[in-house]
mmCIF file of C-alpha atoms and ligand atoms in Angstrom:
data_model
loop_
_atom_site.group_PDB
_atom_site.id
_atom_site.type_symbol
_atom_site.label_atom_id
_atom_site.label_comp_id
_atom_site.label_asym_id
_atom_site.label_seq_id
_atom_site.Cartn_x
_atom_site.Cartn_y
_atom_site.Cartn_z
ATOM 1 C CA MET Z 1 7.831 2.950 11.971
ATOM 2 C CA GLU Z 2 10.254 -0.048 10.740
ATOM 3 C CA LYS Z 3 12.156 0.134 8.001
ATOM 4 C CA GLN Z 4 10.634 -1.788 5.582
ATOM 5 C CA LEU Z 5 6.849 -0.975 5.878
ATOM 6 C CA ALA Z 6 8.352 2.286 5.371
ATOM 7 C CA SER Z 7 10.073 1.209 2.214
ATOM 8 C CA GLU Z 8 7.164 -0.928 0.860
ATOM 9 C CA LEU Z 9 4.518 1.947 1.463
ATOM 10 C CA LEU Z 10 7.066 4.786 -0.218
ATOM 11 C CA GLU Z 11 8.119 2.489 -3.297
ATOM 12 C CA LYS Z 12 4.669 1.672 -3.968
ATOM 13 C CA MET Z 13 3.508 5.337 -3.522
ATOM 14 C CA MET Z 14 6.114 6.400 -6.103
ATOM 15 C CA LEU Z 15 4.706 3.496 -8.392
ATOM 16 C CA ILE Z 16 1.621 4.672 -8.555
ATOM 17 C CA ARG Z 17 3.040 8.388 -9.486
ATOM 18 C CA LYS Z 18 5.286 6.811 -12.199
ATOM 19 C CA PHE Z 19 2.463 4.924 -13.234
ATOM 20 C CA GLU Z 20 -0.042 7.812 -13.461
ATOM 21 C CA GLU Z 21 2.781 10.020 -15.148
ATOM 22 C CA SER Z 22 3.264 7.111 -17.988
ATOM 23 C CA VAL Z 23 -0.467 6.490 -18.934
ATOM 24 C CA GLN Z 24 -0.662 10.347 -18.790
ATOM 25 C CA TYR Z 25 2.324 10.331 -21.435
ATOM 26 C CA TYR Z 26 0.781 7.591 -23.322
ATOM 27 C CA PHE Z 27 -1.968 9.553 -23.461
ATOM 28 C CA THR Z 28 -1.213 12.022 -24.692
ATOM 29 C CA LEU Z 29 0.763 10.262 -27.554
ATOM 30 C CA GLY Z 30 -2.959 9.266 -28.698
ATOM 31 C CA MET Z 31 -1.432 5.486 -28.013
ATOM 32 C CA ILE Z 32 -4.210 5.447 -24.704
ATOM 33 C CA HIS Z 33 -7.715 5.415 -25.780
ATOM 34 C CA GLY Z 34 -11.160 6.350 -23.838
ATOM 35 C CA THR Z 35 -10.642 8.178 -20.764
ATOM 36 C CA CYS Z 36 -9.334 7.991 -17.507
ATOM 37 C CA HIS Z 37 -8.979 9.539 -14.307
ATOM 38 C CA LEU Z 38 -5.452 9.937 -12.294
ATOM 39 C CA CYS Z 39 -4.991 9.765 -8.809
ATOM 40 C CA ILE Z 40 -2.097 12.166 -8.889
ATOM 41 C CA GLY Z 41 -1.692 13.642 -5.808
ATOM 42 C CA GLU Z 42 -3.867 11.019 -3.820
ATOM 43 C CA GLU Z 43 -1.444 8.400 -2.997
ATOM 44 C CA ALA Z 44 -1.078 7.461 0.192
ATOM 45 C CA THR Z 45 -4.880 7.050 0.230
ATOM 46 C CA ALA Z 46 -4.675 4.285 -2.045
ATOM 47 C CA VAL Z 47 -1.160 2.979 -0.387
ATOM 48 C CA GLY Z 48 -2.267 3.741 3.640
ATOM 49 C CA THR Z 49 -5.332 2.098 2.884
ATOM 50 C CA CYS Z 50 -4.946 -1.068 1.027
ATOM 51 C CA MET Z 51 -1.783 -2.267 2.460
ATOM 52 C CA ALA Z 52 -3.394 -2.179 5.015
ATOM 53 C CA LEU Z 53 -5.429 -4.749 4.442
ATOM 54 C CA ALA Z 54 -5.010 -8.911 4.219
ATOM 55 C CA PRO Z 55 -4.675 -10.185 0.450
ATOM 56 C CA GLU Z 56 -7.965 -12.023 0.854
ATOM 57 C CA ASP Z 57 -10.001 -9.347 1.756
ATOM 58 C CA ASP Z 58 -12.436 -7.508 -1.398
ATOM 59 C CA MET Z 59 -11.635 -4.049 -2.539
ATOM 60 C CA PHE Z 60 -13.953 -2.083 -4.748
ATOM 61 C CA ALA Z 61 -12.352 1.139 -6.276
ATOM 62 C CA THR Z 62 -14.008 4.240 -8.341
ATOM 63 C CA HIS Z 63 -13.280 5.539 -11.544
ATOM 64 C CA ARG Z 64 -9.505 7.404 -10.327
ATOM 65 C CA GLY Z 65 -8.565 3.812 -8.832
ATOM 66 C CA HIS Z 66 -5.372 2.999 -10.526
ATOM 67 C CA GLY Z 67 -3.883 3.983 -7.046
ATOM 68 C CA ALA Z 68 -5.893 1.276 -5.143
ATOM 69 C CA ALA Z 69 -5.687 -1.239 -7.871
ATOM 70 C CA ILE Z 70 -1.497 -1.285 -7.461
ATOM 71 C CA ALA Z 71 -1.311 -0.672 -3.904
ATOM 72 C CA LYS Z 72 -3.936 -3.760 -3.329
ATOM 73 C CA GLY Z 73 -1.023 -5.749 -4.710
ATOM 74 C CA ILE Z 74 -2.617 -6.086 -8.786
ATOM 75 C CA ASP Z 75 0.151 -7.251 -11.140
ATOM 76 C CA VAL Z 76 1.698 -3.832 -12.740
ATOM 77 C CA PRO Z 77 2.565 -5.403 -16.600
ATOM 78 C CA HIS Z 78 -0.618 -6.836 -16.813
ATOM 79 C CA MET Z 79 -2.430 -3.574 -15.645
ATOM 80 C CA MET Z 80 -0.484 -1.109 -18.067
ATOM 81 C CA ALA Z 81 -2.028 -3.581 -21.022
ATOM 82 C CA GLU Z 82 -4.935 -3.802 -19.892
ATOM 83 C CA ILE Z 83 -4.685 0.446 -20.031
ATOM 84 C CA PHE Z 84 -3.426 -0.512 -23.667
ATOM 85 C CA GLY Z 85 -6.052 -2.251 -24.710
ATOM 86 C CA ARG Z 86 -4.071 -5.564 -25.229
ATOM 87 C CA ALA Z 87 -4.791 -9.277 -24.826
ATOM 88 C CA THR Z 88 -2.525 -9.399 -22.522
ATOM 89 C CA GLY Z 89 -4.115 -6.948 -19.934
ATOM 90 C CA VAL Z 90 -5.854 -7.841 -16.251
ATOM 91 C CA CYS Z 91 -8.829 -7.853 -18.313
ATOM 92 C CA LYS Z 92 -8.161 -9.557 -21.870
ATOM 93 C CA GLY Z 93 -8.207 -5.509 -22.877
ATOM 94 C CA ARG Z 94 -11.467 -5.551 -22.619
ATOM 95 C CA GLY Z 95 -12.042 -3.382 -19.464
ATOM 96 C CA GLY Z 96 -9.618 -0.540 -19.718
ATOM 97 C CA SER Z 97 -8.886 2.164 -17.283
ATOM 98 C CA MET Z 98 -12.170 2.282 -15.681
ATOM 99 C CA HIS Z 99 -12.924 -1.509 -15.462
ATOM 100 C CA ILE Z 100 -10.158 -2.647 -13.757
ATOM 101 C CA ALA Z 101 -10.205 -6.080 -12.233
ATOM 102 C CA ASP Z 102 -8.401 -9.210 -11.116
ATOM 103 C CA LYS Z 103 -10.438 -11.279 -8.309
ATOM 104 C CA ASP Z 104 -7.509 -13.439 -7.030
ATOM 105 C CA VAL Z 105 -5.733 -10.295 -5.384
ATOM 106 C CA GLY Z 106 -9.188 -8.683 -4.110
ATOM 107 C CA VAL Z 107 -9.279 -6.027 -6.814
ATOM 108 C CA LEU Z 108 -13.189 -6.555 -7.317
ATOM 109 C CA GLY Z 109 -13.301 -3.656 -9.670
ATOM 110 C CA ALA Z 110 -13.164 -0.376 -10.527
ATOM 111 C CA ASN Z 111 -16.161 1.619 -12.121
ATOM 112 C CA GLY Z 112 -17.111 3.961 -14.339
ATOM 113 C CA ILE Z 113 -20.067 5.149 -12.282
ATOM 114 C CA VAL Z 114 -20.282 7.378 -9.564
ATOM 115 C CA GLY Z 115 -21.177 5.215 -6.945
ATOM 116 C CA PRO Z 116 -21.680 1.620 -6.907
ATOM 117 C CA SER Z 117 -18.432 0.276 -5.169
ATOM 118 C CA MET Z 118 -20.810 1.332 -1.842
ATOM 119 C CA ALA Z 119 -23.531 -0.985 -2.596
ATOM 120 C CA LEU Z 120 -20.944 -3.502 -3.919
ATOM 121 C CA ALA Z 121 -19.295 -3.566 -1.041
ATOM 122 C CA THR Z 122 -22.072 -4.231 1.194
ATOM 123 C CA GLY Z 123 -23.397 -7.285 -0.848
ATOM 124 C CA ALA Z 124 -19.667 -8.507 -0.625
ATOM 125 C CA ALA Z 125 -19.574 -7.661 3.445
ATOM 126 C CA LEU Z 126 -23.228 -9.853 3.537
ATOM 127 C CA ALA Z 127 -21.559 -12.528 1.766
ATOM 128 C CA HIS Z 128 -18.370 -12.742 4.249
ATOM 129 C CA LYS Z 129 -21.294 -12.852 7.040
ATOM 130 C CA MET Z 130 -23.055 -15.037 5.713
ATOM 131 C CA ARG Z 131 -20.119 -18.033 5.000
ATOM 132 C CA GLY Z 132 -18.558 -16.895 8.932
ATOM 133 C CA GLU Z 133 -15.152 -15.489 6.594
ATOM 134 C CA LYS Z 134 -12.728 -13.599 8.155
ATOM 135 C CA ARG Z 135 -12.473 -10.945 5.781
ATOM 136 C CA VAL Z 136 -13.505 -7.547 4.918
ATOM 137 C CA ALA Z 137 -14.584 -5.689 2.131
ATOM 138 C CA LEU Z 138 -13.674 -2.156 1.167
ATOM 139 C CA ALA Z 139 -15.253 0.884 -1.089
ATOM 140 C CA PHE Z 140 -13.245 3.546 -2.189
ATOM 141 C CA PHE Z 141 -15.984 5.945 -3.118
ATOM 142 C CA GLY Z 142 -15.637 10.219 -3.572
ATOM 143 C CA ASP Z 143 -16.569 12.996 -1.535
ATOM 144 C CA GLY Z 144 -18.732 13.720 -4.466
ATOM 145 C CA ALA Z 145 -20.489 10.272 -4.192
ATOM 146 C CA THR Z 146 -21.506 11.060 -0.914
ATOM 147 C CA ASN Z 147 -24.772 12.708 -2.259
ATOM 148 C CA GLU Z 148 -25.520 9.637 -4.147
ATOM 149 C CA GLY Z 149 -28.968 7.888 -2.610
ATOM 150 C CA VAL Z 150 -26.412 4.872 -2.989
ATOM 151 C CA PHE Z 151 -23.951 6.148 -0.305
ATOM 152 C CA HIS Z 152 -26.912 6.421 2.406
ATOM 153 C CA GLU Z 153 -28.820 2.714 0.951
ATOM 154 C CA ALA Z 154 -25.453 0.978 1.600
ATOM 155 C CA MET Z 155 -24.556 3.003 5.524
ATOM 156 C CA ASN Z 156 -28.346 1.964 6.060
ATOM 157 C CA LEU Z 157 -28.075 -1.912 5.103
ATOM 158 C CA ALA Z 158 -24.587 -1.990 6.733
ATOM 159 C CA SER Z 159 -25.776 -0.490 10.018
ATOM 160 C CA ILE Z 160 -28.585 -2.691 10.180
ATOM 161 C CA TRP Z 161 -26.973 -5.892 9.372
ATOM 162 C CA LYS Z 162 -24.017 -5.303 10.751
ATOM 163 C CA LEU Z 163 -21.753 -6.202 7.995
ATOM 164 C CA PRO Z 164 -18.172 -6.089 7.742
ATOM 165 C CA VAL Z 165 -17.378 -2.915 5.450
ATOM 166 C CA LEU Z 166 -14.932 -0.223 5.373
ATOM 167 C CA PHE Z 167 -16.236 3.016 3.668
ATOM 168 C CA ILE Z 168 -13.372 4.832 2.752
ATOM 169 C CA CYS Z 169 -13.909 8.275 1.209
ATOM 170 C CA THR Z 170 -11.291 9.927 -0.514
ATOM 171 C CA ASN Z 171 -12.089 13.525 -0.224
ATOM 172 C CA ASN Z 172 -10.691 15.897 -2.589
ATOM 173 C CA THR Z 173 -13.455 18.162 -2.233
ATOM 174 C CA TYR Z 174 -14.148 18.636 -5.654
ATOM 175 C CA GLY Z 175 -16.716 16.408 -8.277
ATOM 176 C CA MET Z 176 -15.089 17.169 -11.543
ATOM 177 C CA SER Z 177 -15.204 20.863 -11.452
ATOM 178 C CA THR Z 178 -17.269 21.798 -8.855
ATOM 179 C CA HIS Z 179 -16.612 22.745 -5.270
ATOM 180 C CA ILE Z 180 -17.861 20.588 -2.271
ATOM 181 C CA SER Z 181 -19.266 24.012 -0.496
ATOM 182 C CA LYS Z 182 -21.285 24.222 -3.720
ATOM 183 C CA VAL Z 183 -22.994 21.265 -3.961
ATOM 184 C CA MET Z 184 -23.326 20.189 0.583
ATOM 185 C CA ALA Z 185 -25.230 22.654 3.152
ATOM 186 C CA ASP Z 186 -22.528 21.248 5.243
ATOM 187 C CA THR Z 187 -19.589 19.680 4.094
ATOM 188 C CA ASP Z 188 -18.507 17.290 6.918
ATOM 189 C CA ILE Z 189 -18.662 14.166 5.376
ATOM 190 C CA GLU Z 190 -18.191 12.246 8.493
ATOM 191 C CA LYS Z 191 -21.299 13.324 10.300
ATOM 192 C CA ARG Z 192 -23.193 12.091 7.896
ATOM 193 C CA ALA Z 193 -22.586 8.767 9.516
ATOM 194 C CA ILE Z 194 -24.361 9.438 12.410
ATOM 195 C CA PRO Z 195 -28.065 8.649 11.939
ATOM 196 C CA PHE Z 196 -27.026 5.155 10.620
ATOM 197 C CA GLY Z 197 -25.396 4.457 14.023
ATOM 198 C CA ILE Z 198 -21.964 4.351 12.387
ATOM 199 C CA ARG Z 199 -18.222 4.769 13.835
ATOM 200 C CA ALA Z 200 -16.770 7.551 11.772
ATOM 201 C CA VAL Z 201 -13.385 9.064 11.522
ATOM 202 C CA THR Z 202 -11.692 12.162 9.216
ATOM 203 C CA ILE Z 203 -8.016 11.885 8.977
ATOM 204 C CA ASP Z 204 -5.479 13.469 6.803
ATOM 205 C CA GLY Z 205 -5.132 11.535 3.957
ATOM 206 C CA ASN Z 206 -2.328 13.308 2.593
ATOM 207 C CA ASP Z 207 -0.299 11.087 6.098
ATOM 208 C CA VAL Z 208 0.507 7.896 4.808
ATOM 209 C CA GLU Z 209 1.978 6.954 7.974
ATOM 210 C CA LEU Z 210 -1.632 8.174 9.491
ATOM 211 C CA VAL Z 211 -4.152 6.259 7.110
ATOM 212 C CA TYR Z 212 -2.278 2.981 7.301
ATOM 213 C CA GLU Z 213 -2.566 2.722 11.285
ATOM 214 C CA THR Z 214 -6.633 4.101 10.867
ATOM 215 C CA VAL Z 215 -7.473 1.315 8.355
ATOM 216 C CA LYS Z 216 -5.504 -1.373 10.514
ATOM 217 C CA ARG Z 217 -7.081 -0.385 13.508
ATOM 218 C CA ALA Z 218 -10.457 -0.461 12.183
ATOM 219 C CA ARG Z 219 -10.191 -3.500 10.120
ATOM 220 C CA ALA Z 220 -9.232 -5.270 13.399
ATOM 221 C CA LYS Z 221 -12.493 -3.908 15.588
ATOM 222 C CA ILE Z 222 -14.607 -5.108 11.785
ATOM 223 C CA LEU Z 223 -12.632 -8.308 12.600
ATOM 224 C CA ALA Z 224 -13.415 -8.545 16.413
ATOM 225 C CA GLU Z 225 -17.134 -7.755 15.678
ATOM 226 C CA PRO Z 226 -18.552 -7.338 12.529
ATOM 227 C CA GLN Z 227 -19.977 -3.085 11.803
ATOM 228 C CA PRO Z 228 -19.642 -0.994 9.370
ATOM 229 C CA ILE Z 229 -17.291 1.374 9.913
ATOM 230 C CA LEU Z 230 -16.558 4.989 8.163
ATOM 231 C CA ILE Z 231 -13.324 6.666 7.084
ATOM 232 C CA VAL Z 232 -12.963 10.205 5.574
ATOM 233 C CA GLU Z 233 -9.577 10.487 3.490
ATOM 234 C CA ASN Z 234 -8.680 14.287 3.306
ATOM 235 C CA THR Z 235 -6.859 14.884 0.218
ATOM 236 C CA TYR Z 236 -6.596 16.505 -3.216
ATOM 237 C CA ARG Z 237 -6.148 15.674 -7.060
ATOM 238 C CA ILE Z 238 -3.234 17.988 -8.200
ATOM 239 C CA SER Z 239 -3.995 15.814 -11.509
ATOM 240 C CA GLY Z 240 -7.146 17.328 -13.671
ATOM 241 C CA HIS Z 241 -10.363 15.478 -13.185
ATOM 242 C CA SER Z 242 -9.865 13.123 -16.366
ATOM 243 C CA LYS Z 243 -7.720 13.260 -19.010
ATOM 244 C CA SER Z 244 -9.366 16.990 -20.372
ATOM 245 C CA ASP Z 245 -9.194 19.225 -17.965
ATOM 246 C CA GLY Z 246 -8.621 22.871 -17.937
ATOM 247 C CA ASN Z 247 -8.340 23.719 -14.268
ATOM 248 C CA ARG Z 248 -10.469 26.835 -14.742
ATOM 249 C CA TYR Z 249 -12.533 26.420 -11.552
ATOM 250 C CA ARG Z 250 -9.121 26.594 -9.248
ATOM 251 C CA THR Z 251 -6.434 28.907 -8.962
ATOM 252 C CA LYS Z 252 -2.292 28.327 -8.882
ATOM 253 C CA GLU Z 253 -2.483 29.041 -5.829
ATOM 254 C CA GLU Z 254 -4.361 26.201 -4.818
ATOM 255 C CA ILE Z 255 -3.040 23.771 -6.722
ATOM 256 C CA ASN Z 256 0.968 25.136 -5.725
ATOM 257 C CA SER Z 257 -0.370 24.841 -1.937
ATOM 258 C CA TRP Z 258 -0.961 20.968 -1.953
ATOM 259 C CA LYS Z 259 1.877 19.883 -4.024
ATOM 260 C CA GLU Z 260 3.349 20.925 -0.817
ATOM 261 C CA LYS Z 261 1.567 18.682 0.897
ATOM 262 C CA ASP Z 262 2.181 16.257 -1.854
ATOM 263 C CA PRO Z 263 2.170 12.762 0.193
ATOM 264 C CA ILE Z 264 5.270 11.370 -1.261
ATOM 265 C CA LYS Z 265 7.325 14.204 -0.741
ATOM 266 C CA LEU Z 266 5.903 14.216 3.518
ATOM 267 C CA PHE Z 267 6.659 10.624 3.568
ATOM 268 C CA SER Z 268 10.242 10.695 2.189
ATOM 269 C CA GLU Z 269 11.304 13.922 4.796
ATOM 270 C CA ARG Z 270 9.367 12.392 7.569
ATOM 271 C CA MET Z 271 11.436 8.896 6.946
ATOM 272 C CA LEU Z 272 14.567 10.639 7.005
ATOM 273 C CA GLU Z 273 14.173 13.004 9.695
ATOM 274 C CA GLN Z 274 13.545 10.294 11.780
ATOM 275 C CA GLU Z 275 16.650 8.491 10.378
ATOM 276 C CA VAL Z 276 14.634 5.412 9.354
ATOM 277 C CA LEU Z 277 15.751 5.534 5.281
ATOM 278 C CA THR Z 278 18.517 7.727 3.573
ATOM 279 C CA LYS Z 279 18.756 10.012 0.673
ATOM 280 C CA GLU Z 280 20.415 7.199 -1.376
ATOM 281 C CA GLU Z 281 17.259 4.445 -0.074
ATOM 282 C CA ILE Z 282 14.900 7.053 -1.249
ATOM 283 C CA ASP Z 283 16.448 7.533 -4.533
ATOM 284 C CA THR Z 284 17.117 4.372 -5.343
ATOM 285 C CA LEU Z 285 13.293 3.354 -4.568
ATOM 286 C CA TRP Z 286 12.449 6.543 -7.430
ATOM 287 C CA GLU Z 287 14.535 4.334 -9.942
ATOM 288 C CA LYS Z 288 13.093 1.455 -9.050
ATOM 289 C CA ALA Z 289 9.629 2.421 -9.740
ATOM 290 C CA ASP Z 290 10.739 4.032 -12.670
ATOM 291 C CA THR Z 291 12.193 0.856 -14.317
ATOM 292 C CA ALA Z 292 9.124 -1.495 -12.953
ATOM 293 C CA ILE Z 293 7.227 1.410 -15.076
ATOM 294 C CA LYS Z 294 9.072 1.571 -17.770
ATOM 295 C CA ASP Z 295 9.073 -2.689 -18.233
ATOM 296 C CA ALA Z 296 5.544 -2.839 -17.817
ATOM 297 C CA VAL Z 297 4.967 -0.240 -20.732
ATOM 298 C CA TYR Z 298 6.815 -2.244 -22.956
ATOM 299 C CA PHE Z 299 5.191 -5.402 -22.152
ATOM 300 C CA ALA Z 300 1.958 -3.670 -22.857
ATOM 301 C CA THR Z 301 2.992 -2.077 -26.026
ATOM 302 C CA GLN Z 302 4.853 -5.508 -27.154
ATOM 303 C CA SER Z 303 1.299 -7.205 -26.486
ATOM 304 C CA PRO Z 304 -0.933 -8.152 -29.174
ATOM 305 C CA TYR Z 305 -4.365 -6.189 -29.165
ATOM 306 C CA PRO Z 306 -7.529 -9.319 -28.478
ATOM 307 C CA LYS Z 307 -8.275 -11.144 -31.348
ATOM 308 C CA VAL Z 308 -11.975 -10.266 -33.448
ATOM 309 C CA GLU Z 309 -12.970 -13.693 -33.085
ATOM 310 C CA ASP Z 310 -12.374 -13.972 -29.617
ATOM 311 C CA LEU Z 311 -14.849 -11.097 -28.989
ATOM 312 C CA TYR Z 312 -17.683 -13.509 -27.689
ATOM 313 C CA ASP Z 313 -14.615 -14.881 -25.069
ATOM 314 C CA SER Z 314 -15.587 -14.818 -21.559
ATOM 315 C CA VAL Z 315 -19.466 -13.342 -21.674
ATOM 316 C CA TYR Z 316 -21.325 -14.799 -19.138
ATOM 317 C CA ALA Z 317 -24.881 -13.238 -20.267
ATOM 318 C CA GLU Z 318 -26.855 -13.139 -23.191
HETATM 319 C C1 LIG W 401 -24.265 8.074 -11.933
HETATM 320 C C2 LIG W 401 -22.669 8.606 -12.550
HETATM 321 N N1 LIG W 401 -23.043 10.856 -12.211
HETATM 322 C C3 LIG W 401 -22.255 11.243 -12.752
HETATM 323 C C4 LIG W 401 -20.983 10.411 -13.875
HETATM 324 C C5 LIG W 401 -19.894 11.680 -14.061
HETATM 325 N N2 LIG W 401 -19.045 12.041 -13.511
HETATM 326 C C6 LIG W 401 -17.903 11.762 -13.308
HETATM 327 S S1 LIG W 401 -16.905 11.849 -11.696
HETATM 328 C C7 LIG W 401 -17.705 12.440 -11.497
HETATM 329 C C8 LIG W 401 -17.342 13.154 -10.104
HETATM 330 C C9 LIG W 401 -16.769 12.459 -8.684
HETATM 331 O O1 LIG W 401 -16.990 13.116 -7.745
HETATM 332 P P1 LIG W 401 -16.019 12.126 -6.602
HETATM 333 O O2 LIG W 401 -17.046 11.338 -6.208
HETATM 334 O O3 LIG W 401 -15.939 13.392 -5.456
HETATM 335 O O4 LIG W 401 -14.904 11.508 -7.124
HETATM 336 P P2 LIG W 401 -13.602 12.491 -8.043
HETATM 337 O O5 LIG W 401 -13.382 12.508 -9.441
HETATM 338 O O6 LIG W 401 -13.189 13.580 -7.188
HETATM 339 O O7 LIG W 401 -12.151 10.998 -7.424
HETATM 340 C C10 LIG W 401 -18.620 12.567 -12.474
HETATM 341 C C11 LIG W 401 -20.392 13.607 -11.252
HETATM 342 C C12 LIG W 401 -20.654 8.881 -13.637
HETATM 343 N N3 LIG W 401 -19.901 8.841 -13.782
HETATM 344 N N4 LIG W 401 -21.810 8.017 -13.185
HETATM 345 MG MG1 LIG W 402 -14.080 14.106 -5.063
#
């Protein structure tokens, strides 16, 4: 792999890790309100996937969407300000963690409801196709969401209408505290594409290089001939489901075994081994990520809260 690409993939994953750790910290201090879902451990799915897209592609995230938004190119200080509920936030402090959006960089929104990303991306792909635009719409969704009707409805329409849509399942094998084996008769999610005649593949979602290459190839296929493709990216959320999680549904051994497969650790080791990056360069990337997140927190916490008199600004429907 080229040094430039390796540095970019690694730096983005580190930025996301530092972002999430920082959000977790300020949450516990009571400086961030509401709830939030961290993607620690799943960084390669966000980075490998979104960095294989073009700026003009649309991306719809889930409730666990911080990583995807950062990987798609959202401005990090303004996203941090959004999570802190400040007027300088990407959504003027009105959305918070689960409603991060910035259409200028193709981040069409995280979502507090499980499932809609698939229908929304299918609609966006229909618009792209009708306008003759060479763009792809992408939906992230979890393993749990594939048990919802909307998954099957979106897949069916996307197939029938041959829409340029990429369905990306981040399979972390849990929906809240429920393991997939308790709610799926067959846990091979890829097979769910068969009835719709959709091409599908399952990959190691902790291997950022593999994720990047797979999504890049899928995107090229879709642009050459409009069609939906499903990619199941197997991964693990090291963080709890949301801000409160006693981890009673999984063992320490299981969590620790996945820490060994930490995507940042794996990729750093591979790049060192292949002599693409040196230890010093990797350390510098960590320092850069750390500084960027500290600056983002400073920007956010120095920003004002939205004013009460601005409450009705940006309201489009009554
Ligand atoms: C329609 C809907 N049902 C239930 C919930 C509550 N809920 C929030 S996250 C979640 C689990 C989703 O699991 P999965 O799709 O695998 O995503 P993950 O949290 O593992 O990333 C549930 C049930 C919700 N937000 N929306
Ligand atoms: Mg899940």
